[in-house]
Tab-separated table of C-alpha atoms in Angstrom:
chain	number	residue	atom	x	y	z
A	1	UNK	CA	-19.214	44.082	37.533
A	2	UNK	CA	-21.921	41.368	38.056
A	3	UNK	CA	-21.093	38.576	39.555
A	4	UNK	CA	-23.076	35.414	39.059
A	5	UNK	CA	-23.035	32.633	41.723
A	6	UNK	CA	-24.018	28.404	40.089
A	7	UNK	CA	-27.142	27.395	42.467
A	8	UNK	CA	-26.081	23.723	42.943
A	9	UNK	CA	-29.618	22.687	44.200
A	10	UNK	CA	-31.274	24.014	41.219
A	11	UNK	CA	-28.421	23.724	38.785
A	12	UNK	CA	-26.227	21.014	37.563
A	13	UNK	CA	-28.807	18.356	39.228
A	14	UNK	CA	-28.500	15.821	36.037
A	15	UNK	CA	-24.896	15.653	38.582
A	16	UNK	CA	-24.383	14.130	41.905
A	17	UNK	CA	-24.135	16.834	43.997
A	18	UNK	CA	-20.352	16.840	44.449
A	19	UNK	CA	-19.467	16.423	41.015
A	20	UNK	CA	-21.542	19.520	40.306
A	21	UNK	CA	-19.100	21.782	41.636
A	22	UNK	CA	-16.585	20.877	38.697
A	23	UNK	CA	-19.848	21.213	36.112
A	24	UNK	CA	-19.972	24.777	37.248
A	25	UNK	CA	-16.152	25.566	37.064
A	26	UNK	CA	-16.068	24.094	33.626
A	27	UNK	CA	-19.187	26.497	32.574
A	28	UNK	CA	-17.362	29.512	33.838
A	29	UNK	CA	-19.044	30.035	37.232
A	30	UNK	CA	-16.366	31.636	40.129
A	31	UNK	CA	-18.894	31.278	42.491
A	32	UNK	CA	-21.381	28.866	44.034
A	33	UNK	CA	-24.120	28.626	46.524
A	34	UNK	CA	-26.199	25.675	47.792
A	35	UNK	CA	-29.616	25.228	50.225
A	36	UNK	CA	-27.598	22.819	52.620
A	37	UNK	CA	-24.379	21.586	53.037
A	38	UNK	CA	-25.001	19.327	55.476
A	39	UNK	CA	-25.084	15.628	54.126
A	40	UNK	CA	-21.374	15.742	53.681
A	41	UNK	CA	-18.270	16.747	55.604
A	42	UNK	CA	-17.336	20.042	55.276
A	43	UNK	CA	-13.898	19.023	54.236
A	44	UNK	CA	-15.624	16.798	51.018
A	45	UNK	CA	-17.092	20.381	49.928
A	46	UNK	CA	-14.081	22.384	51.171
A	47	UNK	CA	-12.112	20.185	49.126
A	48	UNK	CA	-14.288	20.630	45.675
A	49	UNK	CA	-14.188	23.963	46.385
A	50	UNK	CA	-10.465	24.078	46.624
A	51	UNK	CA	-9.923	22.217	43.357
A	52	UNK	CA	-11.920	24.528	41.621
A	53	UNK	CA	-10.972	27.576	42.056
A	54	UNK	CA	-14.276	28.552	43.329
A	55	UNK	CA	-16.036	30.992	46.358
A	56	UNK	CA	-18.940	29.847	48.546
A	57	UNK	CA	-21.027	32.463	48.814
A	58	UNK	CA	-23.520	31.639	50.544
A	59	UNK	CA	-25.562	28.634	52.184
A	60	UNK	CA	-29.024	28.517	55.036
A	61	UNK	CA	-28.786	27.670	58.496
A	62	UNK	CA	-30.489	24.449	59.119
A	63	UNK	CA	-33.977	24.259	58.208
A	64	UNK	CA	-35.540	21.153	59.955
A	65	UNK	CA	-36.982	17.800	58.062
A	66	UNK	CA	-36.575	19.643	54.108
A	67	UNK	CA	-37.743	16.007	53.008
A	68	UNK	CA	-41.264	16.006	55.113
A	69	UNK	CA	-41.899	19.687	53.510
A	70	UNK	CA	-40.229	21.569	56.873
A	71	UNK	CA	-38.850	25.226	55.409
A	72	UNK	CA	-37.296	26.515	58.652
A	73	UNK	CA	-37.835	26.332	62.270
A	74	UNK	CA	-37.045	29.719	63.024
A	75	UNK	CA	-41.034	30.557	64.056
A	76	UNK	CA	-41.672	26.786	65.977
A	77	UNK	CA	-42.185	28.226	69.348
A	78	UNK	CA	-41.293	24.215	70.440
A	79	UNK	CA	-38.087	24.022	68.753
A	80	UNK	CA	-35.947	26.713	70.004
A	81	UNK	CA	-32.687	24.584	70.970
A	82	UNK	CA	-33.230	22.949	68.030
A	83	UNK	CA	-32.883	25.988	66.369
A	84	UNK	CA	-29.715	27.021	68.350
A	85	UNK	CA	-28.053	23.658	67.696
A	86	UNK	CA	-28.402	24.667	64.310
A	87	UNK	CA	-26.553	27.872	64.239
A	88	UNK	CA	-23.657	26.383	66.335
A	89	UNK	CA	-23.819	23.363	63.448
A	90	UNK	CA	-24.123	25.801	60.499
A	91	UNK	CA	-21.106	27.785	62.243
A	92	UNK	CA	-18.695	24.606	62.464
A	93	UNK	CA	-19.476	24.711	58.233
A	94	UNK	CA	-18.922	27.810	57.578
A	95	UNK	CA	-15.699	27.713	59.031
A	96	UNK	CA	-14.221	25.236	57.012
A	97	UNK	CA	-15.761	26.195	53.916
A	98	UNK	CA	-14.521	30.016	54.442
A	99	UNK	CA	-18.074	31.277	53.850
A	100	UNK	CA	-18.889	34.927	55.229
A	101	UNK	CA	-22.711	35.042	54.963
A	102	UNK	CA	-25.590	32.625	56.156
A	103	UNK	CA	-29.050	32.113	55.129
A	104	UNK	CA	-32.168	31.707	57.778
A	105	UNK	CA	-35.391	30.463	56.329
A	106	UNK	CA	-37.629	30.819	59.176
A	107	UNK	CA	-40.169	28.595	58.188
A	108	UNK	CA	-44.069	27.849	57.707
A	109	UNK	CA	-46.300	28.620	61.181
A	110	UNK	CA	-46.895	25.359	62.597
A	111	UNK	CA	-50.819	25.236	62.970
A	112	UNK	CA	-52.065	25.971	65.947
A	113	UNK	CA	-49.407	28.936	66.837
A	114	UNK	CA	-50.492	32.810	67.041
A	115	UNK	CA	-48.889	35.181	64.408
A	116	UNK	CA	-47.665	37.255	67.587
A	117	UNK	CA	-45.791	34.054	69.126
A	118	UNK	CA	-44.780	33.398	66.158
A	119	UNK	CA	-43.044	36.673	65.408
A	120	UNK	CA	-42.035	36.524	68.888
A	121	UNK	CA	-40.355	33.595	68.494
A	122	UNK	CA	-38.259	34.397	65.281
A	123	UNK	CA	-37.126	37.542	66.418
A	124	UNK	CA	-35.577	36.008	69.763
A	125	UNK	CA	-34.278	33.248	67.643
A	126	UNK	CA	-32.830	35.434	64.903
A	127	UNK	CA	-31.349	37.721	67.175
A	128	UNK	CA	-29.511	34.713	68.949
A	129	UNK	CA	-28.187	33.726	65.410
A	130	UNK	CA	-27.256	37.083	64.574
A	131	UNK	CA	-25.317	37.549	67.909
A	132	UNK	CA	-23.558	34.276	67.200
A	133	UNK	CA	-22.355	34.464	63.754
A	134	UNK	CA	-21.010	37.800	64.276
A	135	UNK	CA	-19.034	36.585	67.328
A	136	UNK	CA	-17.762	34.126	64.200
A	137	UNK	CA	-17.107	37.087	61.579
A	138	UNK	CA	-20.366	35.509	59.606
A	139	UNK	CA	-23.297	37.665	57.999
A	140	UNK	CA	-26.764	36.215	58.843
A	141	UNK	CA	-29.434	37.042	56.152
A	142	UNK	CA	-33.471	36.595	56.313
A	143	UNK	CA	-35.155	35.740	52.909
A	144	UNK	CA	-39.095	36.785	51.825
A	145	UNK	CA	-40.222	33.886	49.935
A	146	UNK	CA	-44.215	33.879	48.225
A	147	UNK	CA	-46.525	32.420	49.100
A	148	UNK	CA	-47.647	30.782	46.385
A	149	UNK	CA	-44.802	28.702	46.027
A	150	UNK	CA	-44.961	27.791	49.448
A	151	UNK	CA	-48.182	28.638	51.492
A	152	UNK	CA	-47.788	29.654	55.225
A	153	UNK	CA	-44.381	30.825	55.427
A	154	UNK	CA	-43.819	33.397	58.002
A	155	UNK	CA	-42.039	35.961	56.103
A	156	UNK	CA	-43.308	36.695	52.469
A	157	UNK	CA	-42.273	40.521	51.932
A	158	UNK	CA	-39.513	43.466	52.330
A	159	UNK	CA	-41.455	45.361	54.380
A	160	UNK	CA	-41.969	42.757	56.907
A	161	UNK	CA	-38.166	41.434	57.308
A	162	UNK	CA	-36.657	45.047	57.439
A	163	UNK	CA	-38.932	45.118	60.412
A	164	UNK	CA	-38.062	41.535	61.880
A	165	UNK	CA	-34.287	43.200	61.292
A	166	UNK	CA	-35.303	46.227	63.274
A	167	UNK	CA	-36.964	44.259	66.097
A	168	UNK	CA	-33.770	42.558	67.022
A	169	UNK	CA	-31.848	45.633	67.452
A	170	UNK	CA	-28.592	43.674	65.610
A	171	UNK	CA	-26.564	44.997	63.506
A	172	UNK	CA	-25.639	41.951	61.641
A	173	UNK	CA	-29.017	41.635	60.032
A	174	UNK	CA	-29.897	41.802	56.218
A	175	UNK	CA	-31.703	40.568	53.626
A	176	UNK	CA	-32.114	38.163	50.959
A	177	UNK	CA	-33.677	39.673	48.305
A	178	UNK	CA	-34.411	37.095	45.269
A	179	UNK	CA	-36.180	38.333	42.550
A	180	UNK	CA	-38.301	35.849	41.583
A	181	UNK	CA	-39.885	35.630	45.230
A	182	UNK	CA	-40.719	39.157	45.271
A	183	UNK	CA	-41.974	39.442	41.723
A	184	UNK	CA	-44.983	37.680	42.776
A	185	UNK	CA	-45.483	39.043	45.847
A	186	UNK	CA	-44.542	42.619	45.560
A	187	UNK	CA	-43.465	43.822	41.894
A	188	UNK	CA	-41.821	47.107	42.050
A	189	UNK	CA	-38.084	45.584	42.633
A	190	UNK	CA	-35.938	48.274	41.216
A	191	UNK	CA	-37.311	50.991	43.530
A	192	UNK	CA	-37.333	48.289	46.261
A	193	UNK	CA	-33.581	47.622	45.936
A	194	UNK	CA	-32.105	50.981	45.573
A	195	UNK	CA	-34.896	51.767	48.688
A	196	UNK	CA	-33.261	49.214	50.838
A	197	UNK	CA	-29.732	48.424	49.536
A	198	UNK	CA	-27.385	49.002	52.424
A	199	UNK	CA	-29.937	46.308	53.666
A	200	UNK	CA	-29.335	43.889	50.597
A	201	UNK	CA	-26.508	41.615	50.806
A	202	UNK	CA	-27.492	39.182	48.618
A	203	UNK	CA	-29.319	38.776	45.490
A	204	UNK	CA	-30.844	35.657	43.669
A	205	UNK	CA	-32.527	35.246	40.702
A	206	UNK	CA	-34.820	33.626	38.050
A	207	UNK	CA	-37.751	34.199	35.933
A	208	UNK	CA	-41.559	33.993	36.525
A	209	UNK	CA	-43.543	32.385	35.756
A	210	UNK	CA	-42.202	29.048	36.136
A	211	UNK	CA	-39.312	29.933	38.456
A	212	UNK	CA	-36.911	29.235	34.795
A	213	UNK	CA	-33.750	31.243	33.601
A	214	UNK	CA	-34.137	34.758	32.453
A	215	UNK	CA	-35.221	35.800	29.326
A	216	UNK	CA	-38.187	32.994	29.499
A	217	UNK	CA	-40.489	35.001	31.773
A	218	UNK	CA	-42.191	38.670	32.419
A	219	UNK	CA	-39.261	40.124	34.650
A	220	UNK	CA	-36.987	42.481	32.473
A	221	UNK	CA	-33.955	41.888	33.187
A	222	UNK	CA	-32.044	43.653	30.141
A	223	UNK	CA	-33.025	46.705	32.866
A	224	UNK	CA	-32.570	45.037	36.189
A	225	UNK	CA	-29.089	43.595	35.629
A	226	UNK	CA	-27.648	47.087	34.439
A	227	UNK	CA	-29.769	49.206	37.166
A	228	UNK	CA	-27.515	46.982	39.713
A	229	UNK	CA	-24.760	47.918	38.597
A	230	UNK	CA	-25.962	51.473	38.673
A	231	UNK	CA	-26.795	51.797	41.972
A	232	UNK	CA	-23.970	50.059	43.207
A	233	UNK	CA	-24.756	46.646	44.094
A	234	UNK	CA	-21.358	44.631	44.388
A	235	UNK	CA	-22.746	41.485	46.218
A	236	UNK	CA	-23.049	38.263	44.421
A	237	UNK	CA	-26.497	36.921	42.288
A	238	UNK	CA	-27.551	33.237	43.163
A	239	UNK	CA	-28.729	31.748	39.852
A	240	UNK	CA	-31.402	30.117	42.011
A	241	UNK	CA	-33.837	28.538	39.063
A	242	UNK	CA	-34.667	25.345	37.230
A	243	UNK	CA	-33.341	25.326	33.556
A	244	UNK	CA	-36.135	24.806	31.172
A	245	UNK	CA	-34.158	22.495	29.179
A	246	UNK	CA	-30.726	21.162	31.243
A	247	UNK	CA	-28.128	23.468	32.713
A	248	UNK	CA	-25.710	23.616	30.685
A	249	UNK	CA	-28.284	24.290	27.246
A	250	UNK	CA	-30.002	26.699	29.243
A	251	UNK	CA	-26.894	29.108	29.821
A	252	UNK	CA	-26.992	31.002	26.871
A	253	UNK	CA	-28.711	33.580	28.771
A	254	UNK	CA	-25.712	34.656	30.199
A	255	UNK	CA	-24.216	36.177	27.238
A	256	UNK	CA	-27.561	37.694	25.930
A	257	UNK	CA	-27.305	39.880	28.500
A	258	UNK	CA	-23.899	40.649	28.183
A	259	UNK	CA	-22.531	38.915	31.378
Protein backbone atom coordinates (compact mmCIF):
# COMPACT_ATOMS: atom_id res chain seq x y z
CA UNK A 1 0.00 0.00 0.00
CA UNK A 2 1.51 3.47 -0.82
CA UNK A 3 1.97 5.61 1.61
CA UNK A 4 2.18 9.31 0.96
CA UNK A 5 4.04 11.63 3.40
CA UNK A 6 2.63 16.05 3.29
CA UNK A 7 6.13 17.93 2.53
CA UNK A 8 5.50 20.89 4.91
CA UNK A 9 8.28 23.05 3.24
CA UNK A 10 6.81 22.70 -0.10
CA UNK A 11 3.23 22.13 0.90
CA UNK A 12 0.70 23.93 2.90
CA UNK A 13 3.10 27.19 2.76
CA UNK A 14 -0.07 29.70 2.20
CA UNK A 15 0.16 28.30 6.38
CA UNK A 16 2.48 29.23 9.09
CA UNK A 17 4.47 26.45 9.43
CA UNK A 18 2.86 25.00 12.56
CA UNK A 19 -0.54 25.36 11.56
CA UNK A 20 0.35 23.33 8.48
CA UNK A 21 0.48 20.22 10.26
CA UNK A 22 -3.43 20.38 10.94
CA UNK A 23 -3.85 21.50 6.94
CA UNK A 24 -2.36 18.16 6.17
CA UNK A 25 -4.42 16.03 8.72
CA UNK A 26 -7.54 17.66 7.48
CA UNK A 27 -6.48 16.68 3.67
CA UNK A 28 -5.98 13.11 4.66
CA UNK A 29 -2.17 12.95 5.00
CA UNK A 30 -0.93 10.22 8.02
CA UNK A 31 2.33 11.28 7.47
CA UNK A 32 4.62 14.30 7.25
CA UNK A 33 8.12 15.32 6.57
CA UNK A 34 9.89 18.71 6.70
CA UNK A 35 13.68 20.17 5.54
CA UNK A 36 14.32 21.44 9.23
CA UNK A 37 12.82 21.35 12.36
CA UNK A 38 14.90 23.46 13.99
CA UNK A 39 13.33 27.03 14.53
CA UNK A 40 11.02 25.59 17.10
CA UNK A 41 11.14 23.34 20.14
CA UNK A 42 10.81 19.97 19.51
CA UNK A 43 8.00 19.73 21.95
CA UNK A 44 5.90 22.71 19.71
CA UNK A 45 6.22 20.04 16.72
CA UNK A 46 5.95 16.96 18.97
CA UNK A 47 2.91 18.45 20.18
CA UNK A 48 1.21 19.14 16.51
CA UNK A 49 2.19 15.96 15.77
CA UNK A 50 0.45 14.46 18.71
CA UNK A 51 -2.83 16.26 18.05
CA UNK A 52 -2.94 15.02 14.77
CA UNK A 53 -2.67 11.81 14.64
CA UNK A 54 0.26 12.02 12.43
CA UNK A 55 4.05 10.15 11.83
CA UNK A 56 7.26 12.09 11.18
CA UNK A 57 8.93 10.42 8.79
CA UNK A 58 11.58 11.96 8.09
CA UNK A 59 13.64 15.35 8.48
CA UNK A 60 17.84 16.49 7.39
CA UNK A 61 20.52 16.88 9.72
CA UNK A 62 21.51 20.44 9.90
CA UNK A 63 22.55 21.98 6.81
CA UNK A 64 24.44 25.28 7.65
CA UNK A 65 23.16 29.08 6.74
CA UNK A 66 19.86 27.58 4.28
CA UNK A 67 19.08 31.47 4.10
CA UNK A 68 22.70 32.59 2.52
CA UNK A 69 22.16 29.56 -0.14
CA UNK A 70 24.36 26.91 2.26
CA UNK A 71 22.88 23.14 1.23
CA UNK A 72 24.96 21.09 3.69
CA UNK A 73 28.26 21.14 5.27
CA UNK A 74 28.93 17.65 5.07
CA UNK A 75 32.00 18.26 2.26
CA UNK A 76 33.46 21.82 4.15
CA UNK A 77 36.75 20.38 5.04
CA UNK A 78 36.68 23.66 7.74
CA UNK A 79 33.55 22.80 9.36
CA UNK A 80 33.83 19.41 10.71
CA UNK A 81 32.66 20.09 14.48
CA UNK A 82 30.25 22.06 13.09
CA UNK A 83 29.07 19.26 11.38
CA UNK A 84 29.21 16.96 14.49
CA UNK A 85 27.35 19.51 16.62
CA UNK A 86 24.82 19.01 14.19
CA UNK A 87 24.20 15.36 14.42
CA UNK A 88 24.25 15.48 18.29
CA UNK A 89 21.52 18.59 17.71
CA UNK A 90 19.51 16.71 15.03
CA UNK A 91 19.66 13.60 17.56
CA UNK A 92 18.16 15.63 20.66
CA UNK A 93 15.03 16.19 17.77
CA UNK A 94 14.59 13.18 16.74
CA UNK A 95 14.11 11.95 20.02
CA UNK A 96 11.31 13.87 20.96
CA UNK A 97 9.64 13.82 17.79
CA UNK A 98 9.93 9.78 17.65
CA UNK A 99 11.46 9.98 14.16
CA UNK A 100 13.52 6.79 12.96
CA UNK A 101 15.32 8.12 9.85
CA UNK A 102 17.52 11.32 9.15
CA UNK A 103 18.40 13.17 6.13
CA UNK A 104 22.21 14.47 5.30
CA UNK A 105 22.52 16.94 2.50
CA UNK A 106 26.14 17.19 2.18
CA UNK A 107 26.35 20.27 0.50
CA UNK A 108 27.89 22.45 -2.48
CA UNK A 109 32.09 22.26 -2.61
CA UNK A 110 33.17 25.37 -1.15
CA UNK A 111 35.52 26.91 -3.91
CA UNK A 112 38.78 26.43 -3.54
CA UNK A 113 38.52 22.62 -2.09
CA UNK A 114 39.76 19.42 -4.20
CA UNK A 115 37.02 16.87 -5.23
CA UNK A 116 39.32 14.22 -3.33
CA UNK A 117 39.21 16.35 0.07
CA UNK A 118 36.10 16.84 -0.50
CA UNK A 119 34.99 13.23 -0.75
CA UNK A 120 37.36 12.69 1.94
CA UNK A 121 35.77 14.81 4.06
CA UNK A 122 32.07 13.58 3.67
CA UNK A 123 32.84 10.15 4.02
CA UNK A 124 34.65 10.70 7.54
CA UNK A 125 31.82 12.96 8.39
CA UNK A 126 29.04 10.64 7.26
CA UNK A 127 30.47 7.78 8.78
CA UNK A 128 30.61 9.72 12.22
CA UNK A 129 26.81 10.45 11.70
CA UNK A 130 26.06 7.08 10.76
CA UNK A 131 27.90 5.64 13.86
CA UNK A 132 25.96 8.07 16.00
CA UNK A 133 22.45 7.76 15.02
CA UNK A 134 22.62 4.13 15.13
CA UNK A 135 23.99 4.25 18.71
CA UNK A 136 20.37 6.33 18.90
CA UNK A 137 18.21 3.58 16.94
CA UNK A 138 18.06 6.42 13.96
CA UNK A 139 18.52 5.65 10.08
CA UNK A 140 20.86 8.20 8.39
CA UNK A 141 20.11 8.66 4.62
CA UNK A 142 22.30 10.56 1.77
CA UNK A 143 20.21 12.27 -1.03
CA UNK A 144 21.50 12.86 -5.00
CA UNK A 145 20.12 16.12 -5.84
CA UNK A 146 20.78 17.76 -9.81
CA UNK A 147 22.54 19.89 -10.59
CA UNK A 148 20.63 22.06 -12.31
CA UNK A 149 18.56 22.96 -9.58
CA UNK A 150 21.41 23.56 -7.55
CA UNK A 151 24.92 23.79 -9.23
CA UNK A 152 27.99 22.38 -7.30
CA UNK A 153 26.53 20.01 -5.00
CA UNK A 154 28.73 17.20 -4.12
CA UNK A 155 26.54 14.34 -4.68
CA UNK A 156 24.24 14.45 -7.86
CA UNK A 157 23.75 10.57 -8.72
CA UNK A 158 23.02 6.79 -7.45
CA UNK A 159 26.01 5.58 -8.52
CA UNK A 160 28.06 7.96 -6.63
CA UNK A 161 26.23 7.74 -3.03
CA UNK A 162 26.02 3.83 -3.10
CA UNK A 163 29.73 4.34 -3.28
CA UNK A 164 30.04 7.20 -0.55
CA UNK A 165 27.78 4.32 1.43
CA UNK A 166 30.38 1.72 0.63
CA UNK A 167 33.37 3.91 1.57
CA UNK A 168 32.25 4.21 5.12
CA UNK A 169 32.00 0.62 5.72
CA UNK A 170 28.49 1.39 7.93
CA UNK A 171 25.83 -0.40 7.89
CA UNK A 172 23.37 2.24 8.70
CA UNK A 173 23.75 3.92 5.36
CA UNK A 174 21.03 4.43 2.59
CA UNK A 175 19.63 6.46 0.27
CA UNK A 176 17.29 9.07 -0.61
CA UNK A 177 16.07 8.49 -3.76
CA UNK A 178 13.57 11.41 -5.02
CA UNK A 179 12.37 11.16 -8.27
CA UNK A 180 12.35 14.33 -9.52
CA UNK A 181 16.22 14.80 -8.71
CA UNK A 182 17.15 11.84 -10.59
CA UNK A 183 14.86 12.36 -13.55
CA UNK A 184 17.09 15.01 -14.66
CA UNK A 185 20.12 13.66 -13.90
CA UNK A 186 19.85 10.03 -14.61
CA UNK A 187 16.36 8.85 -16.17
CA UNK A 188 16.05 5.18 -16.00
CA UNK A 189 14.38 5.16 -12.28
CA UNK A 190 12.42 2.00 -12.35
CA UNK A 191 15.44 -0.21 -13.14
CA UNK A 192 17.40 2.06 -10.74
CA UNK A 193 15.07 1.31 -7.80
CA UNK A 194 14.43 -2.31 -8.06
CA UNK A 195 18.61 -2.27 -8.82
CA UNK A 196 19.23 -0.71 -5.51
CA UNK A 197 16.18 -1.17 -3.21
CA UNK A 198 17.46 -2.83 -0.08
CA UNK A 199 19.49 0.50 -0.41
CA UNK A 200 16.27 2.78 -0.72
CA UNK A 201 14.67 3.82 2.37
CA UNK A 202 13.03 6.63 1.32
CA UNK A 203 11.30 7.95 -1.60
CA UNK A 204 10.16 11.56 -2.63
CA UNK A 205 8.50 12.83 -5.35
CA UNK A 206 7.26 15.41 -7.94
CA UNK A 207 7.09 16.15 -11.52
CA UNK A 208 9.56 17.70 -14.05
CA UNK A 209 9.74 19.99 -15.41
CA UNK A 210 8.92 22.54 -12.98
CA UNK A 211 9.47 20.45 -9.85
CA UNK A 212 5.04 20.53 -9.71
CA UNK A 213 2.64 17.60 -8.64
CA UNK A 214 2.34 14.60 -10.81
CA UNK A 215 0.41 14.31 -13.68
CA UNK A 216 1.75 17.99 -14.86
CA UNK A 217 5.13 16.79 -16.13
CA UNK A 218 7.04 13.97 -18.40
CA UNK A 219 7.57 11.34 -15.49
CA UNK A 220 4.86 8.51 -15.75
CA UNK A 221 3.79 7.87 -12.83
CA UNK A 222 0.45 5.80 -13.62
CA UNK A 223 3.66 3.10 -14.01
CA UNK A 224 6.00 4.19 -11.30
CA UNK A 225 3.51 4.28 -8.41
CA UNK A 226 2.21 0.62 -9.19
CA UNK A 227 5.90 -0.79 -10.12
CA UNK A 228 6.57 0.20 -6.24
CA UNK A 229 4.30 -1.59 -5.06
CA UNK A 230 5.46 -4.43 -7.21
CA UNK A 231 8.72 -4.71 -6.20
CA UNK A 232 8.05 -4.26 -2.76
CA UNK A 233 8.76 -0.89 -1.67
CA UNK A 234 6.96 -0.31 1.82
CA UNK A 235 8.82 2.95 2.85
CA UNK A 236 7.05 6.20 2.82
CA UNK A 237 6.89 8.90 -0.48
CA UNK A 238 7.70 12.62 0.49
CA UNK A 239 5.33 14.73 -1.64
CA UNK A 240 8.34 17.04 -1.96
CA UNK A 241 6.93 19.66 -4.83
CA UNK A 242 5.41 23.08 -5.30
CA UNK A 243 1.62 22.93 -6.24
CA UNK A 244 1.01 24.65 -9.46
CA UNK A 245 -2.00 26.23 -8.19
CA UNK A 246 -2.24 26.01 -3.98
CA UNK A 247 -2.07 22.79 -2.03
CA UNK A 248 -5.02 21.93 -1.31
CA UNK A 249 -6.48 22.56 -5.36
CA UNK A 250 -3.58 20.80 -6.47
CA UNK A 251 -4.41 17.37 -4.64
CA UNK A 252 -6.60 15.91 -6.97
CA UNK A 253 -3.76 14.00 -8.19
CA UNK A 254 -3.99 11.77 -5.52
CA UNK A 255 -7.07 10.07 -6.50
CA UNK A 256 -6.22 10.02 -10.30
CA UNK A 257 -3.90 7.68 -9.52
CA UNK A 258 -5.86 5.73 -7.35
CA UNK A 259 -4.11 6.55 -3.98
Amino acid sequence: MTKLAANLTMLFTELSFLDRFDAAAKAGFKGVEFLFPYAFRAEQIADKLATNGLELVLHNLPAGNWEAGERGIACHPDRVSEFQQGVDDAIRYAKVLNVKQLNCLVGIVPAGVSAELARATVVGNLKFAADKLQAAGIRLLIEPINSFDIPGFFLTGTRQALDLIKATGSSNLFVQYDIYHMQRMEGELANTIKANLAQIKHVQLADNPGRFEPGTGEINYHYLFKFLEEIGYDGWIGCEYKPKAGTVDGLGWRAAYGL
